[in-house]
Amino acid sequence: MKKYFMFIALVLLSMTLATPSFSAETIKIGALYSVTGYMSSIDTPSLRGAQLAVKIINENGGLLNGRKLELISVDAKTDQKAAALGAKKLLSQGVIAGIGHSDPSFVLPSAPLFQKKGIPFVTSGATLPTLPMMIGDCLFMVPFGDDDQSFAIADYSYNTLGVRNVAVWTDNSMDFTKALSKFYKQRALELGMNIVLEDFFMMGDKDFSAQIARLKNTSPKPDAIFISSIPNEAGLTTKQIRESGMTLPIVSGDGFDTELIVTVPGKELANDVYFSTHTYRADSRPEVTAFVENYTKEYGVAPENAFAPLGYDAVALIADAITRANSAKPKALKESLAKTMGFKAVTGEISYTRASRVPVKGVSIISVKNGNYTVEEIWMPKQ
Amino acid sequence: MDSGYIAQQLVNGLILGSMYALVAIGFSMIYGIVRLINFAHGDIVMIGAFATLAFIETVGLPFPLVALCVFLTCCGVGIVIERVSFRPMRGAPQVTGFIASLGISIMLQNIGILTLSAQPRNFSFPGYMQTILHLGSVSFRIIDLVIFLTAIVLMVTLVLLVKKTKLGIAMRATAENIDVARLMGININHTIMATFAIGSGLAGIAGLMWGGKFGQIDPLMGYVPGLKSFVAAVIGGVGSIPGAILGGFILGLAEVLFVGLLPPIYSSYRDAFVFGTLIVILIILPNGLLGKDLEDRA
Amino acid sequence: MEMNRPRYSLAIMIISLTVFSFLIENMANDYILAIVCFTGINIVLAVSLNLTNGFTGLFSLGHPAFMAVGGYITALLTFPAEKKPLFLPDFPQWLDSFHLPFFPALLVGGCGAAFVAFLVGISVLRLKGHYLAVATMGFIIIIQVLLNNADTITRGPLGLNGLEDFTNTYWVSGWVIVTVYICWKIKFSSLGRSMLAVREDEMAANALGVNLFSTRSFALIVGAFFAGIAGGLWGHLITALTPGSFSLLMSFNIIVMVVVGGTGSITGSVLAAIIFTLTIECFRPLEENFGIYGVGEIVMALFLVLVLIFKPSGIFGTEEPDFVMGKHKP
């Protein structure tokens, strides 16, 4: 028995010692992403984006006269406990800022710990607009709020697509999708649209035949359907609706910003789909083309979804704030982040001018016609 | 709610049910012979789906050969899992195997994420499979029909295999009483290994069909079909092959009708309904609809 | 002298835990503290599940569901009234007036979980073996769905957040001691012996006058009570709760501790809980340095399978080892 314990102790010891030591010069940023569990298909691209940003900044000589960035990445395991523990681990390692998470459920246990220590936390993908209010002045968002993206696509459905009767499908298992639907319905009613059908599904559902049959049978006939889902269900729903022979426009938010809506149904069926998302896909700004090129070179695949550039932007945003503050102290960094104005991120310009501290960012409306993505318009929120 | 709508929902339910049935047959067969709830069965479905993708895209085999290769690959996986982990546990309490299979399932999922990445991949079948057929007001696709028929054909084949062949007789003897079977000169190890091989191979075929129907696969895809087909098997009576098919159809129909006929807000209670039904069935009909009274479960 | 060895072991445990809590609260950083607290919570979970699964041979997977019930009740009872308008805008007014300090709220949470266990027990305790496992697995999923859909109270999938961080090593150590003590007392009482009898041979136990149903119900209810407490501690440690946390995976993690430690051995559960919580954290540097996330889980699962193959009854079996018991064997 003793021998076993000795052996285990040795293994554990050697693992802790395996942590490489870096020179005190580096600026440490913590990354909290769920690279295992069901969030991994969304979070892993974010992490890779963030790692790419760090690599590029360091190759260009680092920040503050040559100090290198170091990204310490902890797996949040799609688990609140691991997210909270991971945050504490990062804080104990002396990070000056944290980034991470694409869903508010995981921001909520980790970001308050950063807040308590006065260390800024930049969420790259959580779009719940009340997050900064719930957590405090250390929380910064890279993406726009769910309200903005829903309003954008609702305006587009009404004004450009001429939708008057709309059906709404909601993934009832996630907060993001529920919030998206809530804001879409709110704007739709303000604009005078009729919501003729509301239907629900759960993340992980593969078969939507029952909901589709009901959609077909709805009267008055909907002019379009709003589907609130994450990327995993985006392709599946599009495919099954089109295969059932229905051709009505499908509209959605950034959950549809994935190649899956073209590859899963195939090019012929990926038609008449419109979604609001971060200004990045099919965009030709120099930041975007450079990012796509670098990402493809680094990982051998094009960015998987919009969460990749969002992760990249989170690091770039912090780097910009450090440069402007000319300091890598958390307090100075926080103040400098709060003053961000017109920062040219890959996913659009970021300014923190609102009282709610949700960035004022342009929202792309992208159309998919026969498998091709086109930017239809850039929607700007009111200040 | 007109009759056309209800007919369409019934067909939807049958199609979904045949998907569950397809996974449930292998599951039920393994249970019937070795009394093991194999939680890793769903993950073998995942392996089957990825194997299909590999054989189509990298090797470029024609379709029927792909199906055969997928079957054989998953047979191999099943044999390895049985040999390495379940055989040494034979004779331990039933629950031991169940926990071990949970462990294996978690291993397979994490290895999948590690090696294949968590990104869902698209998965396309030949175009003719996607053709829509109309029958009155009801519509479905060729692949749905193929899945339905595959489930039925596999059931009949398996029932014949178990009833008529020498291997089948050995399987039934092993299921009845493992020690007596050994005394009768049956090679228990071979019989059980064959059971696992066939059961896992069937899971592989199910994976191929799931991929083909939904067009998207990922390393965590096995969890839901594993769980649902398990419920299907329990409803039909675990261990009974026709029961697995029947249970699959009942579950599929119940799910679709639950979503389709009740007001939409109840759609998100779908899983609670499925498992609530499962518990009720376990309590009032512990042997399922077609299960034999093999042991006391309650 | 030897007769009192377990009592000495208990005294040593209480004293050393008190000293340990004091030292660590004052010396360690937040990360270490959190790991220590999670270890303690896992001990409570493993020992109480062992009461249900190990002593009585019920195979329940439902522990996370009881945790969820206890966790949510405790969280809602302690939620600061001034935060409610912002965090819980739809909260029913009539529930607003219920507010309790942490300790009574924990007890109410535990009792709530125990009550749910009582209701569940009435319906599913007739099932045996893995049929019970399956029914309780269904119960986890049902609780998750209900929590997801009870938006006004639970905020649905977003979960609750902004709970006060009451949980510290003192609270956790206290509950570890209470749990271990009570489970120990039960194990070495006549009740505990009837539990073990039910596990070994229920027909014989029944013939000797043991009431199967009430013995099993008791094991499930007491186990659920501590699971509810653990849920409350868990929520106030993380300061957030979501329905998704209380999943089958969590159930698996607790069961691994019970099975590896030895089904029926309290010492085994305690040690296994400590080893597993620490091992998973120790794998983090490895995963982070080499980018091989998920290896910790793979190794855990592999270890479990190996234990099941080579020592199916766990490291300590049903026994309590000599260093706790002395030569005294009850």
mmCIF file with all atom_site columns, N, CA and C in Angstrom, chain A residues 35 37-38 40-41 45 172 198-200 202 205-207 209-211 213-214 216-217 232 236 239-240 243 260 263-264 304, chain B residues 2 5 9 12 16 113 118-120 122 130 132 139 141 210 213-216 220 256 259-260 262 264-265 267-268 270:
data_model
loop_
_atom_site.group_PDB
_atom_site.id
_atom_site.type_symbol
_atom_site.label_atom_id
_atom_site.label_alt_id
_atom_site.label_comp_id
_atom_site.label_asym_id
_atom_site.label_entity_id
_atom_site.label_seq_id
_atom_site.pdbx_PDB_ins_code
_atom_site.Cartn_x
_atom_site.Cartn_y
_atom_site.Cartn_z
_atom_site.occupancy
_atom_site.B_iso_or_equiv
_atom_site.pdbx_formal_charge
_atom_site.auth_seq_id
_atom_site.auth_comp_id
_atom_site.auth_asym_id
_atom_site.auth_atom_id
_atom_site.pdbx_PDB_model_num
ATOM 1   N N  . VAL A 1 35  ? -13.084 23.987 -22.913 1.00 0.00 ? 35  VAL A N  1
ATOM 2   C CA . VAL A 1 35  ? -12.612 23.240 -24.077 1.00 0.00 ? 35  VAL A CA 1
ATOM 3   C C  . VAL A 1 35  ? -12.997 21.775 -24.011 1.00 0.00 ? 35  VAL A C  1
ATOM 4   N N  . GLY A 1 37  ? -16.626 19.286 -22.867 1.00 0.00 ? 37  GLY A N  1
ATOM 5   C CA . GLY A 1 37  ? -18.065 19.428 -22.596 1.00 0.00 ? 37  GLY A CA 1
ATOM 6   C C  . GLY A 1 37  ? -18.770 20.091 -23.765 1.00 0.00 ? 37  GLY A C  1
ATOM 7   N N  . TYR A 1 38  ? -20.105 20.305 -23.602 1.00 0.00 ? 38  TYR A N  1
ATOM 8   C CA . TYR A 1 38  ? -20.870 20.712 -24.783 1.00 0.00 ? 38  TYR A CA 1
ATOM 9   C C  . TYR A 1 38  ? -20.565 22.117 -25.264 1.00 0.00 ? 38  TYR A C  1
ATOM 10  N N  . SER A 1 40  ? -17.659 23.164 -25.823 1.00 0.00 ? 40  SER A N  1
ATOM 11  C CA . SER A 1 40  ? -16.326 23.177 -26.437 1.00 0.00 ? 40  SER A CA 1
ATOM 12  C C  . SER A 1 40  ? -16.349 23.552 -27.912 1.00 0.00 ? 40  SER A C  1
ATOM 13  N N  . SER A 1 41  ? -17.461 23.247 -28.613 1.00 0.00 ? 41  SER A N  1
ATOM 14  C CA . SER A 1 41  ? -17.465 23.578 -30.039 1.00 0.00 ? 41  SER A CA 1
ATOM 15  C C  . SER A 1 41  ? -17.521 25.089 -30.242 1.00 0.00 ? 41  SER A C  1
ATOM 16  N N  . PRO A 1 45  ? -12.762 27.609 -30.509 1.00 0.00 ? 45  PRO A N  1
ATOM 17  C CA . PRO A 1 45  ? -12.330 28.629 -31.468 1.00 0.00 ? 45  PRO A CA 1
ATOM 18  C C  . PRO A 1 45  ? -11.966 29.951 -30.783 1.00 0.00 ? 45  PRO A C  1
ATOM 19  N N  . ASN A 1 172 ? -35.055 26.347 -25.492 1.00 0.00 ? 172 ASN A N  1
ATOM 20  C CA . ASN A 1 172 ? -35.426 26.727 -24.127 1.00 0.00 ? 172 ASN A CA 1
ATOM 21  C C  . ASN A 1 172 ? -34.414 26.267 -23.093 1.00 0.00 ? 172 ASN A C  1
ATOM 22  N N  . GLU A 1 198 ? -45.343 30.265 -31.556 1.00 0.00 ? 198 GLU A N  1
ATOM 23  C CA . GLU A 1 198 ? -44.128 30.164 -30.758 1.00 0.00 ? 198 GLU A CA 1
ATOM 24  C C  . GLU A 1 198 ? -43.914 28.704 -30.461 1.00 0.00 ? 198 GLU A C  1
ATOM 25  N N  . ASP A 1 199 ? -42.702 28.216 -30.758 1.00 0.00 ? 199 ASP A N  1
ATOM 26  C CA . ASP A 1 199 ? -42.426 26.819 -30.482 1.00 0.00 ? 199 ASP A CA 1
ATOM 27  C C  . ASP A 1 199 ? -41.064 26.704 -29.805 1.00 0.00 ? 199 ASP A C  1
ATOM 28  N N  . PHE A 1 200 ? -40.840 25.576 -29.174 1.00 0.00 ? 200 PHE A N  1
ATOM 29  C CA . PHE A 1 200 ? -39.638 25.431 -28.356 1.00 0.00 ? 200 PHE A CA 1
ATOM 30  C C  . PHE A 1 200 ? -38.958 24.104 -28.638 1.00 0.00 ? 200 PHE A C  1
ATOM 31  N N  . MET A 1 202 ? -35.030 21.859 -27.251 1.00 0.00 ? 202 MET A N  1
ATOM 32  C CA . MET A 1 202 ? -33.952 21.872 -26.264 1.00 0.00 ? 202 MET A CA 1
ATOM 33  C C  . MET A 1 202 ? -32.641 21.579 -26.960 1.00 0.00 ? 202 MET A C  1
ATOM 34  N N  . ASP A 1 205 ? -31.495 18.423 -29.151 1.00 0.00 ? 205 ASP A N  1
ATOM 35  C CA . ASP A 1 205 ? -32.539 17.823 -29.978 1.00 0.00 ? 205 ASP A CA 1
ATOM 36  C C  . ASP A 1 205 ? -32.013 17.703 -31.403 1.00 0.00 ? 205 ASP A C  1
ATOM 37  N N  . LYS A 1 206 ? -32.319 16.576 -32.031 1.00 0.00 ? 206 LYS A N  1
ATOM 38  C CA . LYS A 1 206 ? -31.857 16.385 -33.393 1.00 0.00 ? 206 LYS A CA 1
ATOM 39  C C  . LYS A 1 206 ? -33.031 16.410 -34.362 1.00 0.00 ? 206 LYS A C  1
ATOM 40  N N  . ASP A 1 207 ? -34.192 16.068 -33.833 1.00 0.00 ? 207 ASP A N  1
ATOM 41  C CA . ASP A 1 207 ? -35.328 15.867 -34.707 1.00 0.00 ? 207 ASP A CA 1
ATOM 42  C C  . ASP A 1 207 ? -36.349 16.977 -34.472 1.00 0.00 ? 207 ASP A C  1
ATOM 43  N N  . SER A 1 209 ? -39.100 17.344 -36.536 1.00 0.00 ? 209 SER A N  1
ATOM 44  C CA . SER A 1 209 ? -40.222 17.057 -37.430 1.00 0.00 ? 209 SER A CA 1
ATOM 45  C C  . SER A 1 209 ? -41.555 17.476 -36.816 1.00 0.00 ? 209 SER A C  1
ATOM 46  N N  . ALA A 1 210 ? -41.698 17.295 -35.499 1.00 0.00 ? 210 ALA A N  1
ATOM 47  C CA . ALA A 1 210 ? -42.975 17.644 -34.879 1.00 0.00 ? 210 ALA A CA 1
ATOM 48  C C  . ALA A 1 210 ? -43.208 19.148 -34.968 1.00 0.00 ? 210 ALA A C  1
ATOM 49  N N  . GLN A 1 211 ? -42.158 19.930 -34.695 1.00 0.00 ? 211 GLN A N  1
ATOM 50  C CA . GLN A 1 211 ? -42.297 21.375 -34.759 1.00 0.00 ? 211 GLN A CA 1
ATOM 51  C C  . GLN A 1 211 ? -42.541 21.838 -36.193 1.00 0.00 ? 211 GLN A C  1
ATOM 52  N N  . ALA A 1 213 ? -44.016 20.157 -38.626 1.00 0.00 ? 213 ALA A N  1
ATOM 53  C CA . ALA A 1 213 ? -45.398 19.865 -39.025 1.00 0.00 ? 213 ALA A CA 1
ATOM 54  C C  . ALA A 1 213 ? -46.342 20.938 -38.486 1.00 0.00 ? 213 ALA A C  1
ATOM 55  N N  . ARG A 1 214 ? -46.087 21.378 -37.269 1.00 0.00 ? 214 ARG A N  1
ATOM 56  C CA . ARG A 1 214 ? -46.934 22.413 -36.687 1.00 0.00 ? 214 ARG A CA 1
ATOM 57  C C  . ARG A 1 214 ? -46.748 23.742 -37.427 1.00 0.00 ? 214 ARG A C  1
ATOM 58  N N  . LYS A 1 216 ? -45.967 24.144 -40.516 1.00 0.00 ? 216 LYS A N  1
ATOM 59  C CA . LYS A 1 216 ? -46.662 24.059 -41.801 1.00 0.00 ? 216 LYS A CA 1
ATOM 60  C C  . LYS A 1 216 ? -48.149 24.296 -41.637 1.00 0.00 ? 216 LYS A C  1
ATOM 61  N N  . ASN A 1 217 ? -48.653 23.912 -40.506 1.00 0.00 ? 217 ASN A N  1
ATOM 62  C CA . ASN A 1 217 ? -50.085 23.928 -40.282 1.00 0.00 ? 217 ASN A CA 1
ATOM 63  C C  . ASN A 1 217 ? -50.587 25.230 -39.657 1.00 0.00 ? 217 ASN A C  1
ATOM 64  N N  . ASN A 1 232 ? -24.838 24.499 -33.018 1.00 0.00 ? 232 ASN A N  1
ATOM 65  C CA . ASN A 1 232 ? -25.082 23.063 -33.183 1.00 0.00 ? 232 ASN A CA 1
ATOM 66  C C  . ASN A 1 232 ? -26.441 22.732 -33.787 1.00 0.00 ? 232 ASN A C  1
ATOM 67  N N  . LEU A 1 236 ? -29.006 21.952 -38.441 1.00 0.00 ? 236 LEU A N  1
ATOM 68  C CA . LEU A 1 236 ? -30.040 20.920 -38.368 1.00 0.00 ? 236 LEU A CA 1
ATOM 69  C C  . LEU A 1 236 ? -31.423 21.482 -38.658 1.00 0.00 ? 236 LEU A C  1
ATOM 70  N N  . LYS A 1 239 ? -31.722 22.615 -42.355 1.00 0.00 ? 239 LYS A N  1
ATOM 71  C CA . LYS A 1 239 ? -31.824 21.453 -43.227 1.00 0.00 ? 239 LYS A CA 1
ATOM 72  C C  . LYS A 1 239 ? -33.223 20.853 -43.174 1.00 0.00 ? 239 LYS A C  1
ATOM 73  N N  . GLN A 1 240 ? -33.726 20.642 -41.968 1.00 0.00 ? 240 GLN A N  1
ATOM 74  C CA . GLN A 1 240 ? -35.003 19.940 -41.873 1.00 0.00 ? 240 GLN A CA 1
ATOM 75  C C  . GLN A 1 240 ? -36.172 20.793 -42.365 1.00 0.00 ? 240 GLN A C  1
ATOM 76  N N  . GLU A 1 243 ? -35.905 20.745 -46.163 1.00 0.00 ? 243 GLU A N  1
ATOM 77  C CA . GLU A 1 243 ? -36.222 19.418 -46.705 1.00 0.00 ? 243 GLU A CA 1
ATOM 78  C C  . GLU A 1 243 ? -37.711 19.125 -46.657 1.00 0.00 ? 243 GLU A C  1
ATOM 79  N N  . LEU A 1 260 ? -21.922 25.567 -40.629 1.00 0.00 ? 260 LEU A N  1
ATOM 80  C CA . LEU A 1 260 ? -22.845 24.431 -40.599 1.00 0.00 ? 260 LEU A CA 1
ATOM 81  C C  . LEU A 1 260 ? -24.156 24.732 -41.318 1.00 0.00 ? 260 LEU A C  1
ATOM 82  N N  . THR A 1 263 ? -23.045 23.778 -44.850 1.00 0.00 ? 263 THR A N  1
ATOM 83  C CA . THR A 1 263 ? -22.539 22.428 -45.100 1.00 0.00 ? 263 THR A CA 1
ATOM 84  C C  . THR A 1 263 ? -23.557 21.353 -44.733 1.00 0.00 ? 263 THR A C  1
ATOM 85  N N  . VAL A 1 264 ? -24.339 21.564 -43.686 1.00 0.00 ? 264 VAL A N  1
ATOM 86  C CA . VAL A 1 264 ? -25.263 20.499 -43.276 1.00 0.00 ? 264 VAL A CA 1
ATOM 87  C C  . VAL A 1 264 ? -26.427 20.344 -44.262 1.00 0.00 ? 264 VAL A C  1
ATOM 88  N N  . GLU A 1 304 ? -13.709 28.839 -37.328 1.00 0.00 ? 304 GLU A N  1
ATOM 89  C CA . GLU A 1 304 ? -14.861 27.942 -37.309 1.00 0.00 ? 304 GLU A CA 1
ATOM 90  C C  . GLU A 1 304 ? -16.176 28.709 -37.199 1.00 0.00 ? 304 GLU A C  1
ATOM 91  N N  . ASP B 2 2   ? -56.200 19.071 -38.358 1.00 0.00 ? 2   ASP B N  1
ATOM 92  C CA . ASP B 2 2   ? -56.896 18.156 -39.266 1.00 0.00 ? 2   ASP B CA 1
ATOM 93  C C  . ASP B 2 2   ? -56.209 16.795 -39.284 1.00 0.00 ? 2   ASP B C  1
ATOM 94  N N  . TYR B 2 5   ? -52.609 16.616 -40.593 1.00 0.00 ? 5   TYR B N  1
ATOM 95  C CA . TYR B 2 5   ? -51.594 17.015 -39.629 1.00 0.00 ? 5   TYR B CA 1
ATOM 96  C C  . TYR B 2 5   ? -51.247 15.869 -38.704 1.00 0.00 ? 5   TYR B C  1
ATOM 97  N N  . GLN B 2 9   ? -47.745 13.803 -38.253 1.00 0.00 ? 9   GLN B N  1
ATOM 98  C CA . GLN B 2 9   ? -47.064 13.640 -36.968 1.00 0.00 ? 9   GLN B CA 1
ATOM 99  C C  . GLN B 2 9   ? -46.848 12.159 -36.650 1.00 0.00 ? 9   GLN B C  1
ATOM 100 N N  . ASN B 2 12  ? -43.907 11.122 -38.647 1.00 0.00 ? 12  ASN B N  1
ATOM 101 C CA . ASN B 2 12  ? -42.707 11.665 -38.002 1.00 0.00 ? 12  ASN B CA 1
ATOM 102 C C  . ASN B 2 12  ? -42.299 10.821 -36.803 1.00 0.00 ? 12  ASN B C  1
ATOM 103 N N  . LEU B 2 16  ? -38.772 8.799  -36.304 1.00 0.00 ? 16  LEU B N  1
ATOM 104 C CA . LEU B 2 16  ? -37.908 9.004  -35.143 1.00 0.00 ? 16  LEU B CA 1
ATOM 105 C C  . LEU B 2 16  ? -37.794 7.696  -34.363 1.00 0.00 ? 16  LEU B C  1
ATOM 106 N N  . ILE B 2 113 ? -13.194 14.208 -28.335 1.00 0.00 ? 113 ILE B N  1
ATOM 107 C CA . ILE B 2 113 ? -12.967 15.661 -28.381 1.00 0.00 ? 113 ILE B CA 1
ATOM 108 C C  . ILE B 2 113 ? -11.492 15.949 -28.599 1.00 0.00 ? 113 ILE B C  1
ATOM 109 N N  . ALA B 2 118 ? -14.093 19.223 -31.118 1.00 0.00 ? 118 ALA B N  1
ATOM 110 C CA . ALA B 2 118 ? -15.504 19.220 -30.734 1.00 0.00 ? 118 ALA B CA 1
ATOM 111 C C  . ALA B 2 118 ? -16.390 19.813 -31.815 1.00 0.00 ? 118 ALA B C  1
ATOM 112 N N  . GLN B 2 119 ? -15.799 20.358 -32.876 1.00 0.00 ? 119 GLN B N  1
ATOM 113 C CA . GLN B 2 119 ? -16.628 20.982 -33.913 1.00 0.00 ? 119 GLN B CA 1
ATOM 114 C C  . GLN B 2 119 ? -17.548 19.949 -34.567 1.00 0.00 ? 119 GLN B C  1
ATOM 115 N N  . PRO B 2 120 ? -18.830 20.266 -34.688 1.00 0.00 ? 120 PRO B N  1
ATOM 116 C CA . PRO B 2 120 ? -19.701 19.378 -35.449 1.00 0.00 ? 120 PRO B CA 1
ATOM 117 C C  . PRO B 2 120 ? -19.232 19.351 -36.910 1.00 0.00 ? 120 PRO B C  1
ATOM 118 N N  . ASN B 2 122 ? -20.177 18.246 -40.996 1.00 0.00 ? 122 ASN B N  1
ATOM 119 C CA . ASN B 2 122 ? -21.298 17.879 -41.849 1.00 0.00 ? 122 ASN B CA 1
ATOM 120 C C  . ASN B 2 122 ? -21.016 16.530 -42.470 1.00 0.00 ? 122 ASN B C  1
ATOM 121 N N  . GLN B 2 130 ? -32.044 11.836 -50.302 1.00 0.00 ? 130 GLN B N  1
ATOM 122 C CA . GLN B 2 130 ? -32.763 12.955 -49.713 1.00 0.00 ? 130 GLN B CA 1
ATOM 123 C C  . GLN B 2 130 ? -34.073 13.266 -50.448 1.00 0.00 ? 130 GLN B C  1
ATOM 124 N N  . ILE B 2 132 ? -37.686 13.707 -51.597 1.00 0.00 ? 132 ILE B N  1
ATOM 125 C CA . ILE B 2 132 ? -38.913 13.696 -50.787 1.00 0.00 ? 132 ILE B CA 1
ATOM 126 C C  . ILE B 2 132 ? -39.991 12.891 -51.493 1.00 0.00 ? 132 ILE B C  1
ATOM 127 N N  . SER B 2 139 ? -45.531 13.575 -46.068 1.00 0.00 ? 139 SER B N  1
ATOM 128 C CA . SER B 2 139 ? -44.291 13.505 -46.840 1.00 0.00 ? 139 SER B CA 1
ATOM 129 C C  . SER B 2 139 ? -43.154 12.994 -45.974 1.00 0.00 ? 139 SER B C  1
ATOM 130 N N  . ARG B 2 141 ? -38.755 11.287 -46.548 1.00 0.00 ? 141 ARG B N  1
ATOM 131 C CA . ARG B 2 141 ? -37.659 11.161 -47.488 1.00 0.00 ? 141 ARG B CA 1
ATOM 132 C C  . ARG B 2 141 ? -37.253 9.706  -47.667 1.00 0.00 ? 141 ARG B C  1
ATOM 133 N N  . TRP B 2 210 ? -27.811 7.693  -38.452 1.00 0.00 ? 210 TRP B N  1
ATOM 134 C CA . TRP B 2 210 ? -28.015 8.979  -37.755 1.00 0.00 ? 210 TRP B CA 1
ATOM 135 C C  . TRP B 2 210 ? -27.313 10.081 -38.520 1.00 0.00 ? 210 TRP B C  1
ATOM 136 N N  . LYS B 2 213 ? -29.158 10.830 -41.735 1.00 0.00 ? 213 LYS B N  1
ATOM 137 C CA . LYS B 2 213 ? -30.442 11.508 -41.589 1.00 0.00 ? 213 LYS B CA 1
ATOM 138 C C  . LYS B 2 213 ? -30.272 12.954 -41.170 1.00 0.00 ? 213 LYS B C  1
ATOM 139 N N  . PHE B 2 214 ? -29.430 13.204 -40.171 1.00 0.00 ? 214 PHE B N  1
ATOM 140 C CA . PHE B 2 214 ? -29.351 14.559 -39.624 1.00 0.00 ? 214 PHE B CA 1
ATOM 141 C C  . PHE B 2 214 ? -28.249 15.393 -40.246 1.00 0.00 ? 214 PHE B C  1
ATOM 142 N N  . GLY B 2 215 ? -27.306 14.738 -40.926 1.00 0.00 ? 215 GLY B N  1
ATOM 143 C CA . GLY B 2 215 ? -26.312 15.492 -41.689 1.00 0.00 ? 215 GLY B CA 1
ATOM 144 C C  . GLY B 2 215 ? -25.256 16.176 -40.853 1.00 0.00 ? 215 GLY B C  1
ATOM 145 N N  . GLN B 2 216 ? -25.181 15.845 -39.582 1.00 0.00 ? 216 GLN B N  1
ATOM 146 C CA . GLN B 2 216 ? -24.207 16.531 -38.732 1.00 0.00 ? 216 GLN B CA 1
ATOM 147 C C  . GLN B 2 216 ? -23.784 15.602 -37.617 1.00 0.00 ? 216 GLN B C  1
ATOM 148 N N  . LEU B 2 220 ? -19.828 14.237 -29.169 1.00 0.00 ? 220 LEU B N  1
ATOM 149 C CA . LEU B 2 220 ? -20.762 14.041 -28.054 1.00 0.00 ? 220 LEU B CA 1
ATOM 150 C C  . LEU B 2 220 ? -22.128 13.574 -28.537 1.00 0.00 ? 220 LEU B C  1
ATOM 151 N N  . VAL B 2 256 ? -43.006 12.581 -30.355 1.00 0.00 ? 256 VAL B N  1
ATOM 152 C CA . VAL B 2 256 ? -43.481 13.482 -31.392 1.00 0.00 ? 256 VAL B CA 1
ATOM 153 C C  . VAL B 2 256 ? -44.907 13.937 -31.110 1.00 0.00 ? 256 VAL B C  1
ATOM 154 N N  . VAL B 2 259 ? -44.934 16.542 -28.379 1.00 0.00 ? 259 VAL B N  1
ATOM 155 C CA . VAL B 2 259 ? -44.576 17.877 -28.873 1.00 0.00 ? 259 VAL B CA 1
ATOM 156 C C  . VAL B 2 259 ? -45.646 18.395 -29.827 1.00 0.00 ? 259 VAL B C  1
ATOM 157 N N  . GLY B 2 260 ? -46.158 17.503 -30.668 1.00 0.00 ? 260 GLY B N  1
ATOM 158 C CA . GLY B 2 260 ? -47.024 17.934 -31.754 1.00 0.00 ? 260 GLY B CA 1
ATOM 159 C C  . GLY B 2 260 ? -48.460 18.224 -31.360 1.00 0.00 ? 260 GLY B C  1
ATOM 160 N N  . LEU B 2 262 ? -49.677 18.749 -28.000 1.00 0.00 ? 262 LEU B N  1
ATOM 161 C CA . LEU B 2 262 ? -49.891 19.643 -26.862 1.00 0.00 ? 262 LEU B CA 1
ATOM 162 C C  . LEU B 2 262 ? -49.504 21.068 -27.273 1.00 0.00 ? 262 LEU B C  1
ATOM 163 N N  . PRO B 2 264 ? -47.404 24.396 -27.700 1.00 0.00 ? 264 PRO B N  1
ATOM 164 C CA . PRO B 2 264 ? -45.959 24.409 -27.918 1.00 0.00 ? 264 PRO B CA 1
ATOM 165 C C  . PRO B 2 264 ? -45.132 24.578 -26.657 1.00 0.00 ? 264 PRO B C  1
ATOM 166 N N  . ILE B 2 265 ? -45.645 25.271 -25.651 1.00 0.00 ? 265 ILE B N  1
ATOM 167 C CA . ILE B 2 265 ? -44.802 25.564 -24.496 1.00 0.00 ? 265 ILE B CA 1
ATOM 168 C C  . ILE B 2 265 ? -44.359 24.276 -23.811 1.00 0.00 ? 265 ILE B C  1
ATOM 169 N N  . SER B 2 267 ? -43.199 21.735 -25.296 1.00 0.00 ? 267 SER B N  1
ATOM 170 C CA . SER B 2 267 ? -42.104 21.087 -26.034 1.00 0.00 ? 267 SER B CA 1
ATOM 171 C C  . SER B 2 267 ? -40.850 20.971 -25.197 1.00 0.00 ? 267 SER B C  1
ATOM 172 N N  . SER B 2 268 ? -40.591 21.976 -24.336 1.00 0.00 ? 268 SER B N  1
ATOM 173 C CA . SER B 2 268 ? -39.333 21.917 -23.597 1.00 0.00 ? 268 SER B CA 1
ATOM 174 C C  . SER B 2 268 ? -39.418 20.969 -22.405 1.00 0.00 ? 268 SER B C  1
ATOM 175 N N  . ARG B 2 270 ? -40.156 17.874 -23.021 1.00 0.00 ? 270 ARG B N  1
ATOM 176 C CA . ARG B 2 270 ? -40.052 16.606 -23.733 1.00 0.00 ? 270 ARG B CA 1
ATOM 177 C C  . ARG B 2 270 ? -39.259 15.546 -22.967 1.00 0.00 ? 270 ARG B C  1
#
